[in-house]
Short mmCIF file of C-alpha atoms in Angstrom, two decimals:
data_model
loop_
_atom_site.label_atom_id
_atom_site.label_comp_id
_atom_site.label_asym_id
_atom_site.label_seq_id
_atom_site.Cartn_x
_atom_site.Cartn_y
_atom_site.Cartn_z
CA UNK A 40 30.10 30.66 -2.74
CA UNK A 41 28.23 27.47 -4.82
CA UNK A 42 25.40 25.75 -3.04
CA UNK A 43 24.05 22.75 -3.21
CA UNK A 44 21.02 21.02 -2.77
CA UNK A 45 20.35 18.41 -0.34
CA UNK A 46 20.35 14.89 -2.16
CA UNK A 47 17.61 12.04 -2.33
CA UNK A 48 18.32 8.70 -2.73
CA UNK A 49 16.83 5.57 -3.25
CA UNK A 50 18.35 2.35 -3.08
CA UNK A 51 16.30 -0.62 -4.96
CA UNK A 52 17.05 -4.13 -6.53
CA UNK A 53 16.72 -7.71 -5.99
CA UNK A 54 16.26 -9.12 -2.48
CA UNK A 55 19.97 -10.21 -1.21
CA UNK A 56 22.16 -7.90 -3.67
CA UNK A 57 23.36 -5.73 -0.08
CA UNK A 58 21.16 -3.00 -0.17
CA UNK A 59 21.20 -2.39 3.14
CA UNK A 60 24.92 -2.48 3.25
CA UNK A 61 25.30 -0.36 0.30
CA UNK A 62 23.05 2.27 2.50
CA UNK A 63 24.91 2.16 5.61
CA UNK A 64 28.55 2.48 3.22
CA UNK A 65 26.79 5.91 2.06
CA UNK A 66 25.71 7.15 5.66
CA UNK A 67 29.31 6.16 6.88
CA UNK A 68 27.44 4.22 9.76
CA UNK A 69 27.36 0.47 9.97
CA UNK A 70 24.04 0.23 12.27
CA UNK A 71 22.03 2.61 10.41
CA UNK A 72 20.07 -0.43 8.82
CA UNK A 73 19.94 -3.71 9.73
CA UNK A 74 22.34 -6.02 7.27
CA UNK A 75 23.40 -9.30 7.48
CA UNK A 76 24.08 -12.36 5.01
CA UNK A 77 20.38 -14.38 5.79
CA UNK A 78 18.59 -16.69 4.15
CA UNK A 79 15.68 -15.05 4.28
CA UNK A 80 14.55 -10.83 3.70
CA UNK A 81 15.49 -8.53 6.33
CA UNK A 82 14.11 -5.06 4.97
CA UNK A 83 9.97 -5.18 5.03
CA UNK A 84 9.14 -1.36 5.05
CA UNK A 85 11.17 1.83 3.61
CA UNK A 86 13.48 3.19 6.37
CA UNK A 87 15.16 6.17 5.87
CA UNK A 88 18.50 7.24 6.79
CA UNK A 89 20.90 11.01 6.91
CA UNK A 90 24.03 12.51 6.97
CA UNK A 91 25.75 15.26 6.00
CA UNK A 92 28.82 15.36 3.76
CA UNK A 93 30.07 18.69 2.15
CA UNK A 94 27.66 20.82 3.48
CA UNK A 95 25.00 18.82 1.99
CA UNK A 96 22.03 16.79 3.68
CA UNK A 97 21.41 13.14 2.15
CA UNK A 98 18.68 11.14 2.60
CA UNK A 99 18.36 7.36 1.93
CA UNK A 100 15.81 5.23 1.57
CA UNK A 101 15.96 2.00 2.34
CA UNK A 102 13.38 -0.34 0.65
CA UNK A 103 12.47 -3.96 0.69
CA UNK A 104 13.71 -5.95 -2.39
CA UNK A 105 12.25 -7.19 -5.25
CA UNK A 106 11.59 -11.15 -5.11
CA UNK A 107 11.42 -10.85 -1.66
CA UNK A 108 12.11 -14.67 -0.24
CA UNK A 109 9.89 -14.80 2.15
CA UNK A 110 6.73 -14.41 0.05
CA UNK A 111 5.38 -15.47 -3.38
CA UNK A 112 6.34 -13.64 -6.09
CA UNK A 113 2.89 -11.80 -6.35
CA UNK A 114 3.18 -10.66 -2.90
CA UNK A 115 6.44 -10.01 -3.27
CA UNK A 116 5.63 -7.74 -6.35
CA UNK A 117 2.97 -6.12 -4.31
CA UNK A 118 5.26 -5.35 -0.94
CA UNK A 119 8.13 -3.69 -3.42
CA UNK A 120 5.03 -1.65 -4.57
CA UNK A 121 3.41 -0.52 -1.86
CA UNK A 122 6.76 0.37 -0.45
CA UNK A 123 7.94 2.27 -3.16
CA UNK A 124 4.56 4.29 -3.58
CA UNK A 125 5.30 5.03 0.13
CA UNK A 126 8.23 6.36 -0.36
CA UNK A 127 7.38 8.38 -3.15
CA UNK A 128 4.62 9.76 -1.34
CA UNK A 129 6.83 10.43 1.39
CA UNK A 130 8.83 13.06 -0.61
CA UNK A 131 6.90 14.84 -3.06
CA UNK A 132 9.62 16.91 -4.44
CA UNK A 133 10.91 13.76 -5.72
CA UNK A 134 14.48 11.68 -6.07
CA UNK A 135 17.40 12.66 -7.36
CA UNK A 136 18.75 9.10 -8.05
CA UNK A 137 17.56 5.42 -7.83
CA UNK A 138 20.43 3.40 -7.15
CA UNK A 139 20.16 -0.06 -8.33
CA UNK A 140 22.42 -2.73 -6.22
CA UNK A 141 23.77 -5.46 -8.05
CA UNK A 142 26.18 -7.89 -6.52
CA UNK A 143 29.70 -7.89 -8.89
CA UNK A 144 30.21 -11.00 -10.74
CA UNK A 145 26.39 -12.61 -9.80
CA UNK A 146 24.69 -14.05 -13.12
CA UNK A 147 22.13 -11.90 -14.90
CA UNK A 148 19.73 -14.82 -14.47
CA UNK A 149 16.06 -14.73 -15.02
CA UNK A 150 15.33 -13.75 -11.91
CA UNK A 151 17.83 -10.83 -11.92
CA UNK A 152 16.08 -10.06 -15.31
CA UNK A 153 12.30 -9.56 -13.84
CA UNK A 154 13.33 -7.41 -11.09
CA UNK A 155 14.40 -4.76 -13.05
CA UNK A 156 11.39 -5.53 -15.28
CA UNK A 157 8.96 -5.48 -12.03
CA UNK A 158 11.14 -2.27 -10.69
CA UNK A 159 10.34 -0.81 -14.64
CA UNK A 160 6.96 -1.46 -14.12
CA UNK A 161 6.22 -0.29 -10.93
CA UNK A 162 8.31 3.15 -11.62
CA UNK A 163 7.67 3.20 -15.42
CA UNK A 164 9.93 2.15 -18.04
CA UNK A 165 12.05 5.05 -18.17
CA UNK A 166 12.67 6.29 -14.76
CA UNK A 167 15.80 3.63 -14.60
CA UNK A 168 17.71 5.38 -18.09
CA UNK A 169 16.63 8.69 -16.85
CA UNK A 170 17.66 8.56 -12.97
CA UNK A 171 18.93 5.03 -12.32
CA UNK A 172 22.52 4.81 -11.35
CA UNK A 173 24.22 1.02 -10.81
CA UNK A 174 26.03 0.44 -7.77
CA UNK A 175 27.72 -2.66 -7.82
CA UNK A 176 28.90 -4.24 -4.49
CA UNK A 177 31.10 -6.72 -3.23
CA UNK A 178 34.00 -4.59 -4.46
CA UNK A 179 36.43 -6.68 -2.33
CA UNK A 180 35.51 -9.77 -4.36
CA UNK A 181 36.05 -7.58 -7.54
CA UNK A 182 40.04 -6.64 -6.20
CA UNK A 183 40.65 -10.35 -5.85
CA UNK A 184 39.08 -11.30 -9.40
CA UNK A 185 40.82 -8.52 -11.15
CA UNK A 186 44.15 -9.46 -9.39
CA UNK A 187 43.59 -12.99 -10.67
CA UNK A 188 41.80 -12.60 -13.86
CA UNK A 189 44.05 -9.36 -14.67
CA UNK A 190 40.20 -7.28 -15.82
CA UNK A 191 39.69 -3.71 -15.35
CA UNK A 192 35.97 -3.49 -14.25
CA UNK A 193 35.43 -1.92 -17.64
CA UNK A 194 36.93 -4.82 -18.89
CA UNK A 195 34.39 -7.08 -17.02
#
């Protein structure tokens, strides 16, 4: 009989990309963390979520995004940071995957640019090739454009 390790995930990225509903898709719940479309930030400190699926225990954690809108970007930079170190402190033996959340067909603006370039900084350059996965979201918006556009997401 295989068996398998419990799995550690966190989810990271811009402020407004649906982190928090890309975390309650994986748990399978849809209250697990507060989500809503909003002007403003909703997630200010890590929260952590569980289930089980196969067997398996995984963990997510939940942290506030980069750019935050309710601060200035130096504060913002400093709330993703303390919240990541947090986290990281919070399980020494480590993560098996950052996801990134990126909303499908949003610009890779400036902005989009430096939070991956604060997220590099704060986690070191290499940590995104080495155990960054992208989850894009807004997959419904994706089934109408490829319908209409006739793109595979490859494609796109």
């Amino acid at each position: 009989m295989e068996v398998h390790s419990d799995l550690d995930l966190i989810i990271i990225g811009k402020t407004g990309n649906e982190k928090s509903a890309t975390r309650n898709s994986i748990l399978r719940e849809l209250d697990v963390f507060k989500s809503a479309y909003n002007t403003t930030s909703i997630t200010d400190f890590p929260q952590t979520g569980f289930t089980t699926f196969n067997g398996r225990i995984i963990k997510v954690v939940d942290c506030p995004g980069v750019l935050d809108t309710d601060i200035d970007e130096t504060g913002a930079v400093e709330l993703v940071k303390e919240a990541l170190q947090y986290a990281l402190l919070a399980n020494p033996s480590g993560y098996h995957a950052f996801l990134i959340v990126v909303k499908f067909a949003q610009r890779f603006t400036k902005e989009e640019q430096d939070s991956i370039k604060i997220l590099k900084s704060i986690l070191g350059k290499d940590v995104i090739t080495t155990h960054g996965i992208v989850v894009m979201c807004n997959g419904d918006t994706f089934a109408h454009f490829s319908k209409t556009q006739g793109l595979t997401i490859e494609e796109f």
